[in-house]
Structure formats: structure tokens, C-alpha cells
């Protein structure tokens, strides 16, 4: 599905702002807050974000790299995210972030006590809530952009 964009309108601004201003701006602010207020480390943040992007198929999200004061993950990082089970370059928190993102998006009913035991051993409850909200944001908005054909023109405000 592709949304009909009026001539001269920016697709993202039109869909996220003009079409549904009451919801779109709130969604945009939530999406931006995930980046602006995260307390998670860059590698675990990007492992979860990229795993959701890989599952969603969002073109922009796959190309995007979060920048923290000039620091980004290495170019080979997305490949490691796709191989989170076997890669040797992830610590336990990063591996768990990728696993959680995958399970949250594909099998949230399968999150069992064994998994939660591993998560609680590596993350605080506040970090688990933050990671859950971040994954939820990426799942919803990356998928929205991909499903509506916006992901090839998606640009985060201020990026």
C-alpha cells in the first residue's frame, strides 16, 4: 500500500503530521524520545533496534545508525545482529537485546521464565521496561512506514 501524497508535500511530514495531527505528532514525539532519553548502552540499543528493523524490513531503519556523540556501531554490526545466536562479538547484554527484540516481535507469547531469568540477571527492571518501550516503538513505527511505503523516504526530524 502506498499513501497518496499531495504534490509538494513531504511524505513523512504529511502522513505523520497533516493526515492525523493528534496521533501523528504524539507518535513522532514518542519515537524521538526513545533516542533522546535512552539510558541503554549503544551496542544493546542498536542490537535491539536493528533486529526489529531486519524483521520489519524497513529500508530506512536498516540503513540508519544511531549516533552517540560521534560514536556508532561498526559496519559489520548489522550482520552480527542477524547472527545473534552464534556471533562472537556480542557480550551477554547485547545478545539478550537482539534475542528480546526478535522474540518480542515474532513470539511474545513464548517469553518464558527461563528467558526472563536471563534478562533479570543482565538488566534492571527499569532497563527491561525501557528496552520494551523502545522495541515497541520500532516495531510499530518501522512497520507502519514499511507497510505504507514510506520507509524509502523516511527521515527522522533533526537527522
XYZ file of N, CA, C and O in Angstrom:
636
model
N 0.852 -1.181 0.000
C 0.000 0.000 0.000
C 0.890 1.234 0.000
O 1.885 1.287 0.721
N 0.553 2.195 -0.798
C 1.244 3.477 -0.778
C 0.202 4.566 -0.580
O -0.866 4.545 -1.195
N 0.527 5.486 0.290
C -0.355 6.623 0.575
C -0.193 7.654 -0.540
O 0.932 7.950 -0.970
N -1.286 8.218 -1.003
C -1.227 9.291 -1.989
C -0.784 10.569 -1.294
O -1.452 11.049 -0.376
N 0.337 11.088 -1.730
C 0.923 12.296 -1.138
C 0.649 13.467 -2.082
O 0.988 13.403 -3.268
N 0.043 14.535 -1.586
C -0.208 15.704 -2.440
C 1.102 16.298 -2.982
O 2.139 16.251 -2.314
N 1.035 16.811 -4.154
C 2.191 17.453 -4.791
C 2.797 18.493 -3.864
O 2.087 19.287 -3.241
N 4.104 18.465 -3.741
C 4.812 19.445 -2.926
C 4.875 19.109 -1.443
O 5.511 19.830 -0.678
N 4.238 18.048 -1.010
C 4.257 17.661 0.408
C 5.371 16.645 0.662
O 5.621 15.767 -0.165
N 6.019 16.752 1.813
C 6.998 15.749 2.224
C 6.209 14.555 2.758
O 5.339 14.719 3.623
N 6.469 13.335 2.255
C 5.655 12.171 2.639
C 5.570 11.932 4.144
O 4.476 11.695 4.667
N 6.686 11.979 4.832
C 6.674 11.712 6.274
C 5.911 12.806 7.018
O 5.079 12.524 7.877
N 6.193 14.056 6.699
C 5.506 15.158 7.374
C 4.003 15.120 7.101
O 3.197 15.393 7.992
N 3.630 14.747 5.886
C 2.217 14.684 5.540
C 1.508 13.574 6.314
O 0.488 13.800 6.962
N 2.056 12.360 6.259
C 1.399 11.227 6.901
C 1.433 11.347 8.419
O 0.426 11.156 9.091
N 2.589 11.676 8.971
C 2.731 11.721 10.424
C 2.176 13.016 11.029
O 1.916 13.065 12.223
N 2.002 14.039 10.242
C 1.553 15.319 10.782
C 0.201 15.748 10.283
O -0.762 15.857 11.040
N 0.092 15.964 8.974
C -1.124 16.530 8.407
C -2.310 15.570 8.392
O -3.447 15.969 8.642
N -2.060 14.298 8.095
C -3.175 13.351 7.968
C -3.847 13.062 9.308
O -5.076 12.981 9.377
N -3.057 12.877 10.337
C -3.592 12.548 11.666
C -2.826 13.350 12.716
O -2.068 12.810 13.510
N -3.025 14.659 12.751
C -2.189 15.511 13.610
C -2.255 15.177 15.095
O -1.248 15.286 15.796
N -3.385 14.741 15.581
C -3.489 14.426 17.001
C -2.705 13.191 17.393
O -2.148 13.109 18.490
N -2.650 12.222 16.505
C -1.928 10.984 16.778
C -0.496 11.058 16.255
O 0.451 10.638 16.922
N -0.331 11.558 15.059
C 0.975 11.565 14.398
C 2.055 12.296 15.174
O 3.177 11.794 15.308
N 1.727 13.460 15.693
C 2.739 14.220 16.440
C 3.085 13.526 17.752
O 4.240 13.515 18.179
N 2.100 12.931 18.401
C 2.372 12.181 19.634
C 3.266 10.987 19.332
O 4.206 10.689 20.082
N 2.989 10.292 18.231
C 3.810 9.152 17.829
C 5.237 9.607 17.508
O 6.206 8.956 17.912
N 5.359 10.700 16.805
C 6.691 11.214 16.466
C 7.465 11.589 17.726
O 8.661 11.295 17.835
N 6.786 12.223 18.661
C 7.459 12.596 19.916
C 7.896 11.366 20.705
O 8.983 11.342 21.277
N 7.061 10.328 20.726
C 7.444 9.090 21.396
C 8.649 8.470 20.699
O 9.625 8.072 21.346
N 8.600 8.414 19.390
C 9.708 7.844 18.622
C 11.014 8.585 18.897
O 12.062 7.969 19.125
N 10.955 9.896 18.914
C 12.160 10.697 19.182
C 12.644 10.528 20.620
O 13.846 10.537 20.892
N 11.715 10.355 21.552
C 12.088 10.184 22.964
C 12.913 8.933 23.193
O 13.791 8.905 24.064
N 12.640 7.889 22.431
C 13.403 6.651 22.555
C 14.890 6.924 22.327
O 15.748 6.366 23.006
N 15.205 7.791 21.390
C 16.596 8.136 21.093
C 17.146 9.170 22.067
O 18.288 9.075 22.503
N 16.345 10.154 22.407
C 16.820 11.277 23.220
C 17.008 10.931 24.690
O 17.844 11.528 25.364
N 16.249 9.981 25.192
C 16.247 9.734 26.635
C 16.687 8.332 27.042
O 16.525 7.953 28.203
N 17.245 7.578 26.119
C 17.654 6.226 26.463
C 18.802 6.222 27.471
O 19.642 7.123 27.472
N 18.787 5.224 28.323
C 19.905 5.013 29.254
C 20.674 3.752 28.878
O 21.653 3.404 29.533
N 20.227 3.065 27.829
C 20.863 1.828 27.396
C 22.165 2.110 26.659
O 22.311 3.138 25.998
N 23.093 1.172 26.739
C 24.340 1.287 26.002
C 24.087 1.242 24.502
O 23.100 0.658 24.037
N 24.992 1.839 23.740
C 24.822 1.936 22.289
C 24.698 0.560 21.637
O 23.834 0.346 20.786
N 25.525 -0.397 22.011
C 25.509 -1.703 21.352
C 24.213 -2.465 21.627
O 23.626 -3.044 20.710
N 23.733 -2.460 22.851
C 22.490 -3.171 23.133
C 21.295 -2.452 22.502
O 20.370 -3.087 21.982
N 21.320 -1.124 22.513
C 20.284 -0.315 21.874
C 20.208 -0.648 20.384
O 19.151 -0.944 19.848
N 21.362 -0.619 19.719
C 21.410 -0.874 18.278
C 21.121 -2.334 17.946
O 20.539 -2.620 16.903
N 21.515 -3.267 18.813
C 21.205 -4.678 18.556
C 19.699 -4.887 18.524
O 19.170 -5.554 17.621
N 19.001 -4.318 19.479
C 17.542 -4.448 19.511
C 16.912 -3.700 18.342
O 16.037 -4.233 17.649
N 17.352 -2.483 18.097
C 16.768 -1.668 17.026
C 16.964 -2.329 15.668
O 16.030 -2.441 14.866
N 18.181 -2.787 15.403
C 18.452 -3.405 14.111
C 17.737 -4.746 13.941
O 17.314 -5.084 12.836
N 17.578 -5.508 15.018
C 16.858 -6.781 14.891
C 15.409 -6.522 14.530
O 14.839 -7.210 13.678
N 14.795 -5.512 15.127
C 13.424 -5.146 14.758
C 13.394 -4.683 13.301
O 12.508 -5.071 12.539
N 14.366 -3.883 12.893
C 14.421 -3.397 11.506
C 14.553 -4.561 10.524
O 13.912 -4.563 9.462
N 15.377 -5.549 10.867
C 15.540 -6.709 9.999
C 14.225 -7.469 9.865
O 13.870 -7.918 8.774
N 13.496 -7.606 10.947
C 12.222 -8.319 10.921
C 11.161 -7.506 10.186
O 10.416 -8.041 9.363
N 11.110 -6.192 10.448
C 10.127 -5.323 9.791
C 10.416 -5.151 8.302
O 9.503 -4.943 7.516
N 11.692 -5.154 7.925
C 12.068 -4.880 6.546
C 12.062 -3.405 6.195
O 12.066 -3.047 5.022
N 12.064 -2.536 7.201
C 12.052 -1.089 6.958
C 13.392 -0.647 6.359
O 14.436 -0.744 7.003
N 13.360 -0.167 5.135
C 14.572 0.212 4.408
C 15.353 1.284 5.164
O 16.569 1.169 5.364
N 14.671 2.326 5.588
C 15.358 3.398 6.308
C 15.961 2.895 7.613
O 17.109 3.186 7.945
N 15.179 2.126 8.368
C 15.646 1.636 9.664
C 16.863 0.736 9.522
O 17.753 0.725 10.389
N 16.940 -0.013 8.439
C 18.097 -0.875 8.192
C 19.342 -0.058 7.884
O 20.451 -0.457 8.229
N 19.166 1.086 7.233
C 20.305 1.943 6.876
C 20.736 2.874 8.005
O 21.877 3.298 8.056
N 19.813 3.211 8.897
C 20.076 4.151 9.982
C 21.064 3.567 10.987
O 21.011 2.387 11.308
N 21.964 4.388 11.510
C 22.831 4.019 12.626
C 22.718 5.117 13.671
O 22.948 6.295 13.377
N 22.369 4.737 14.878
C 22.277 5.695 15.975
C 23.659 6.242 16.266
O 24.626 5.496 16.359
N 23.730 7.547 16.407
C 24.991 8.241 16.680
C 24.932 8.787 18.104
O 24.031 9.540 18.442
N 25.910 8.398 18.907
C 26.014 8.906 20.277
C 27.315 9.666 20.394
O 28.392 9.082 20.501
N 27.213 10.978 20.326
C 28.395 11.844 20.447
C 29.499 11.430 19.480
O 30.666 11.339 19.846
N 29.128 11.147 18.236
C 30.080 10.777 17.200
C 30.435 9.299 17.166
O 31.183 8.863 16.305
N 29.878 8.519 18.080
C 30.157 7.080 18.110
C 28.986 6.314 17.505
O 27.827 6.558 17.827
N 29.317 5.388 16.603
C 28.341 4.482 16.002
C 28.898 3.071 16.071
O 30.092 2.871 16.275
N 28.023 2.102 15.903
C 28.488 0.723 15.858
C 29.268 0.498 14.566
O 29.103 1.229 13.591
N 30.100 -0.532 14.575
C 30.929 -0.840 13.415
C 30.064 -1.294 12.229
O 28.934 -1.744 12.410
N 30.617 -1.181 11.025
C 29.879 -1.515 9.809
C 29.400 -2.967 9.777
O 28.376 -3.268 9.169
N 30.114 -3.871 10.422
C 29.748 -5.287 10.418
C 28.683 -5.632 11.464
O 28.199 -6.767 11.512
N 28.301 -4.659 12.281
C 27.360 -4.899 13.375
C 26.011 -5.466 12.912
O 25.509 -6.414 13.521
N 25.396 -4.939 11.842
C 24.108 -5.494 11.412
C 24.178 -6.986 11.066
O 23.229 -7.732 11.345
N 25.280 -7.421 10.477
C 25.438 -8.848 10.177
C 25.482 -9.658 11.464
O 24.880 -10.733 11.554
N 26.193 -9.145 12.461
C 26.267 -9.835 13.750
C 24.894 -9.899 14.400
O 24.545 -10.907 15.025
N 24.086 -8.849 14.252
C 22.734 -8.842 14.817
C 21.901 -9.970 14.205
O 21.187 -10.676 14.904
N 22.020 -10.159 12.910
C 21.294 -11.231 12.246
C 21.746 -12.615 12.692
O 21.012 -13.589 12.560
N 22.954 -12.679 13.233
C 23.521 -13.946 13.713
C 23.723 -13.906 15.223
O 24.676 -14.465 15.756
N 22.796 -13.262 15.933
C 22.967 -13.019 17.368
C 23.171 -14.296 18.179
O 23.833 -14.275 19.211
N 22.662 -15.413 17.711
C 22.806 -16.669 18.460
C 24.250 -17.172 18.483
O 24.671 -17.779 19.462
N 24.980 -16.936 17.409
C 26.312 -17.533 17.263
C 27.465 -16.545 17.178
O 28.617 -16.965 17.274
N 27.182 -15.265 16.993
C 28.273 -14.303 16.835
C 29.168 -14.281 18.072
O 28.698 -14.453 19.196
N 30.443 -14.050 17.844
C 31.421 -13.976 18.943
C 31.669 -12.533 19.386
O 32.422 -12.298 20.320
N 31.032 -11.564 18.722
C 31.333 -10.157 19.001
C 30.364 -9.493 19.983
O 30.516 -8.317 20.275
N 29.391 -10.242 20.497
C 28.420 -9.675 21.431
C 28.701 -10.123 22.852
O 29.002 -11.288 23.101
N 28.554 -9.185 23.785
C 28.527 -9.569 25.197
C 27.104 -10.045 25.517
O 26.213 -10.019 24.658
N 26.876 -10.497 26.745
C 25.585 -11.080 27.115
C 24.437 -10.087 26.980
O 23.354 -10.430 26.505
N 24.644 -8.833 27.383
C 23.570 -7.836 27.298
C 23.190 -7.559 25.842
O 22.014 -7.440 25.519
N 24.177 -7.461 24.974
C 23.899 -7.188 23.565
C 23.171 -8.366 22.930
O 22.195 -8.187 22.189
N 23.627 -9.582 23.217
C 22.981 -10.785 22.691
C 21.524 -10.861 23.178
O 20.608 -11.145 22.414
N 21.313 -10.597 24.454
C 19.958 -10.622 25.007
C 19.070 -9.544 24.386
O 17.880 -9.770 24.175
N 19.629 -8.378 24.098
C 18.837 -7.313 23.468
C 18.346 -7.751 22.094
O 17.180 -7.532 21.747
N 19.218 -8.388 21.316
C 18.817 -8.880 19.995
C 17.794 -10.004 20.128
O 16.793 -10.046 19.394
N 18.026 -10.907 21.070
C 17.082 -12.008 21.295
C 15.719 -11.473 21.724
O 14.678 -11.902 21.212
N 15.712 -10.543 22.672
C 14.454 -9.982 23.151
C 13.701 -9.293 22.014
O 12.483 -9.471 21.851
N 14.412 -8.520 21.208
C 13.773 -7.836 20.084
C 13.122 -8.839 19.132
O 11.990 -8.643 18.678
N 13.828 -9.914 18.855
C 13.282 -10.931 17.954
C 12.060 -11.609 18.570
O 11.018 -11.756 17.922
N 12.177 -12.007 19.807
C 11.071 -12.714 20.446
C 9.876 -11.787 20.679
O 8.723 -12.207 20.537
N 10.133 -10.533 21.031
C 9.067 -9.537 21.239
C 8.271 -9.357 19.945
O 7.050 -9.264 19.966
N 8.967 -9.296 18.809
C 8.296 -9.022 17.536
C 7.673 -10.258 16.905
O 6.682 -10.134 16.185
N 8.233 -11.435 17.157
C 7.766 -12.639 16.477
C 7.036 -13.642 17.365
O 6.238 -14.430 16.868
N 7.324 -13.649 18.680
C 6.751 -14.680 19.550
C 6.641 -14.190 20.987
O 7.153 -14.814 21.908
N 5.962 -13.086 21.187
C 5.866 -12.524 22.540
C 5.160 -13.455 23.512
O 5.386 -13.379 24.711
N 4.327 -14.353 23.017
C 3.680 -15.329 23.906
C 4.663 -16.393 24.393
O 4.403 -17.078 25.372
N 5.796 -16.521 23.712
C 6.794 -17.517 24.067
C 7.859 -17.023 25.028
O 8.833 -17.736 25.289
N 7.696 -15.821 25.562
C 8.664 -15.306 26.539
C 8.423 -16.020 27.869
O 7.504 -15.685 28.603
N 9.270 -16.984 28.151
C 9.065 -17.868 29.294
C 9.941 -17.476 30.492
O 10.739 -16.536 30.420
N 9.779 -18.199 31.590
C 10.524 -17.895 32.821
C 12.035 -18.050 32.637
O 12.805 -17.306 33.238
N 12.451 -19.007 31.822
C 13.882 -19.184 31.561
C 14.457 -17.924 30.918
O 15.504 -17.418 31.324
N 13.744 -17.401 29.926
C 14.203 -16.170 29.270
C 14.225 -15.009 30.267
O 15.209 -14.273 30.353
N 13.132 -14.831 31.020
C 13.068 -13.715 31.967
C 14.146 -13.830 33.042
O 14.681 -12.821 33.500
N 14.508 -15.037 33.419
C 15.599 -15.221 34.371
C 16.914 -14.689 33.823
O 17.669 -14.008 34.531
N 17.176 -14.969 32.558
C 18.399 -14.451 31.925
C 18.356 -12.932 31.788
O 19.350 -12.253 32.019
N 17.186 -12.405 31.411
C 17.052 -10.946 31.287
C 17.276 -10.254 32.629
O 18.011 -9.272 32.717
N 16.655 -10.777 33.684
C 16.766 -10.157 35.007
C 18.176 -10.263 35.575
O 18.570 -9.436 36.396
N 18.944 -11.241 35.125
C 20.329 -11.370 35.573
C 21.229 -10.333 34.899
O 22.277 -9.969 35.438
N 20.813 -9.830 33.732
C 21.649 -8.902 32.962
C 21.141 -7.462 32.975
O 21.926 -6.530 32.782
N 19.849 -7.269 33.159
C 19.225 -5.950 33.079
C 18.422 -5.665 34.343
O 17.826 -6.566 34.921
N 18.361 -4.393 34.718
C 17.469 -3.992 35.803
C 16.037 -3.984 35.270
O 15.811 -3.977 34.056
N 15.073 -3.942 36.190
C 13.681 -3.870 35.751
C 13.421 -2.606 34.941
O 12.701 -2.649 33.940
N 14.005 -1.494 35.353
C 13.821 -0.244 34.603
C 14.396 -0.373 33.190
O 13.793 0.116 32.222
N 15.542 -1.023 33.056
C 16.134 -1.211 31.726
C 15.260 -2.124 30.868
O 15.130 -1.894 29.659
N 14.651 -3.136 31.473
C 13.764 -4.030 30.722
C 12.545 -3.264 30.226
O 12.128 -3.418 29.070
N 11.988 -2.404 31.071
C 10.846 -1.586 30.646
C 11.264 -0.641 29.525
O 10.570 -0.509 28.508
N 12.417 0.001 29.679
C 12.900 0.918 28.634
C 13.129 0.183 27.322
O 12.718 0.657 26.254
N 13.762 -0.970 27.380
C 14.011 -1.761 26.174
C 12.690 -2.192 25.547
O 12.525 -2.139 24.322
N 11.721 -2.570 26.367
C 10.405 -2.979 25.868
C 9.709 -1.824 25.151
O 9.116 -2.013 24.078
N 9.756 -0.633 25.739
C 9.134 0.531 25.099
C 9.841 0.882 23.797
O 9.193 1.231 22.802
N 11.157 0.782 23.797
C 11.925 1.079 22.581
C 11.580 0.080 21.480
O 11.298 0.478 20.337
N 11.590 -1.196 21.804
C 11.252 -2.223 20.813
C 9.833 -2.001 20.298
O 9.580 -2.099 19.091
N 8.908 -1.678 21.194
C 7.534 -1.407 20.780
C 7.442 -0.249 19.805
O 6.704 -0.300 18.816
N 8.221 0.788 20.064
C 8.249 1.944 19.175
C 8.769 1.557 17.796
O 8.171 1.889 16.774
N 9.887 0.849 17.765
C 10.482 0.450 16.478
C 9.585 -0.514 15.724
O 9.453 -0.414 14.505
N 8.970 -1.425 16.449
C 8.063 -2.383 15.815
C 6.899 -1.651 15.164
O 6.601 -1.845 13.988
N 6.252 -0.790 15.929
C 5.066 -0.087 15.425
C 5.399 0.884 14.303
O 4.778 0.843 13.237
N 6.358 1.748 14.521
C 6.575 2.829 13.568
C 7.409 2.413 12.369
O 7.181 2.885 11.253
N 8.359 1.515 12.560
C 9.097 0.980 11.415
C 8.185 0.169 10.511
O 8.239 0.258 9.286
N 7.315 -0.603 11.137
C 6.365 -1.412 10.360
C 5.362 -0.512 9.660
O 5.028 -0.740 8.500
N 4.866 0.520 10.350
C 3.940 1.469 9.731
C 4.577 2.088 8.487
O 3.962 2.115 7.416
N 5.799 2.571 8.626
C 6.475 3.203 7.481
C 6.685 2.225 6.339
O 6.524 2.574 5.170
N 7.037 0.975 6.660
C 7.254 -0.015 5.609
C 5.938 -0.405 4.936
O 5.854 -0.431 3.702
N 4.925 -0.692 5.723
C 3.640 -1.128 5.176
C 3.027 -0.044 4.292
O 2.434 -0.347 3.256
N 3.171 1.209 4.673
C 2.588 2.312 3.900
C 3.528 2.848 2.824
O 3.227 3.844 2.170
N 4.686 2.213 2.644
C 5.604 2.605 1.577
C 6.371 3.883 1.854
O 6.872 4.528 0.948
N 6.481 4.258 3.132
C 7.176 5.491 3.500
C 8.643 5.270 3.821
O 9.405 6.232 3.915
N 9.061 4.033 4.021
C 10.400 3.768 4.532
C 11.521 4.170 3.588
O 12.627 4.437 4.015
N 11.242 4.296 2.316
C 12.289 4.731 1.388
C 12.494 6.233 1.420
O 13.485 6.731 0.885
N 11.581 6.977 2.048
C 11.723 8.432 2.140
C 11.767 8.905 3.586
O 11.767 10.103 3.851
N 11.816 7.971 4.546
C 11.771 8.317 5.954
C 13.035 9.039 6.385
O 14.144 8.573 6.170
N 12.850 10.181 7.014
C 13.951 10.937 7.601
C 13.483 11.382 8.980
O 12.439 12.010 9.106
N 14.238 11.008 10.009
C 13.870 11.438 11.351
C 14.062 12.941 11.482
O 15.071 13.481 11.013
N 13.122 13.647 12.096
C 13.291 15.084 12.304
C 14.592 15.368 13.037
O 14.943 14.690 14.000
N 15.320 16.342 12.552
C 16.590 16.737 13.175
C 17.760 15.871 12.751
O 18.878 16.104 13.167
N 17.508 14.859 11.907
C 18.603 13.989 11.480
C 19.350 14.599 10.317
O 18.840 15.320 9.530
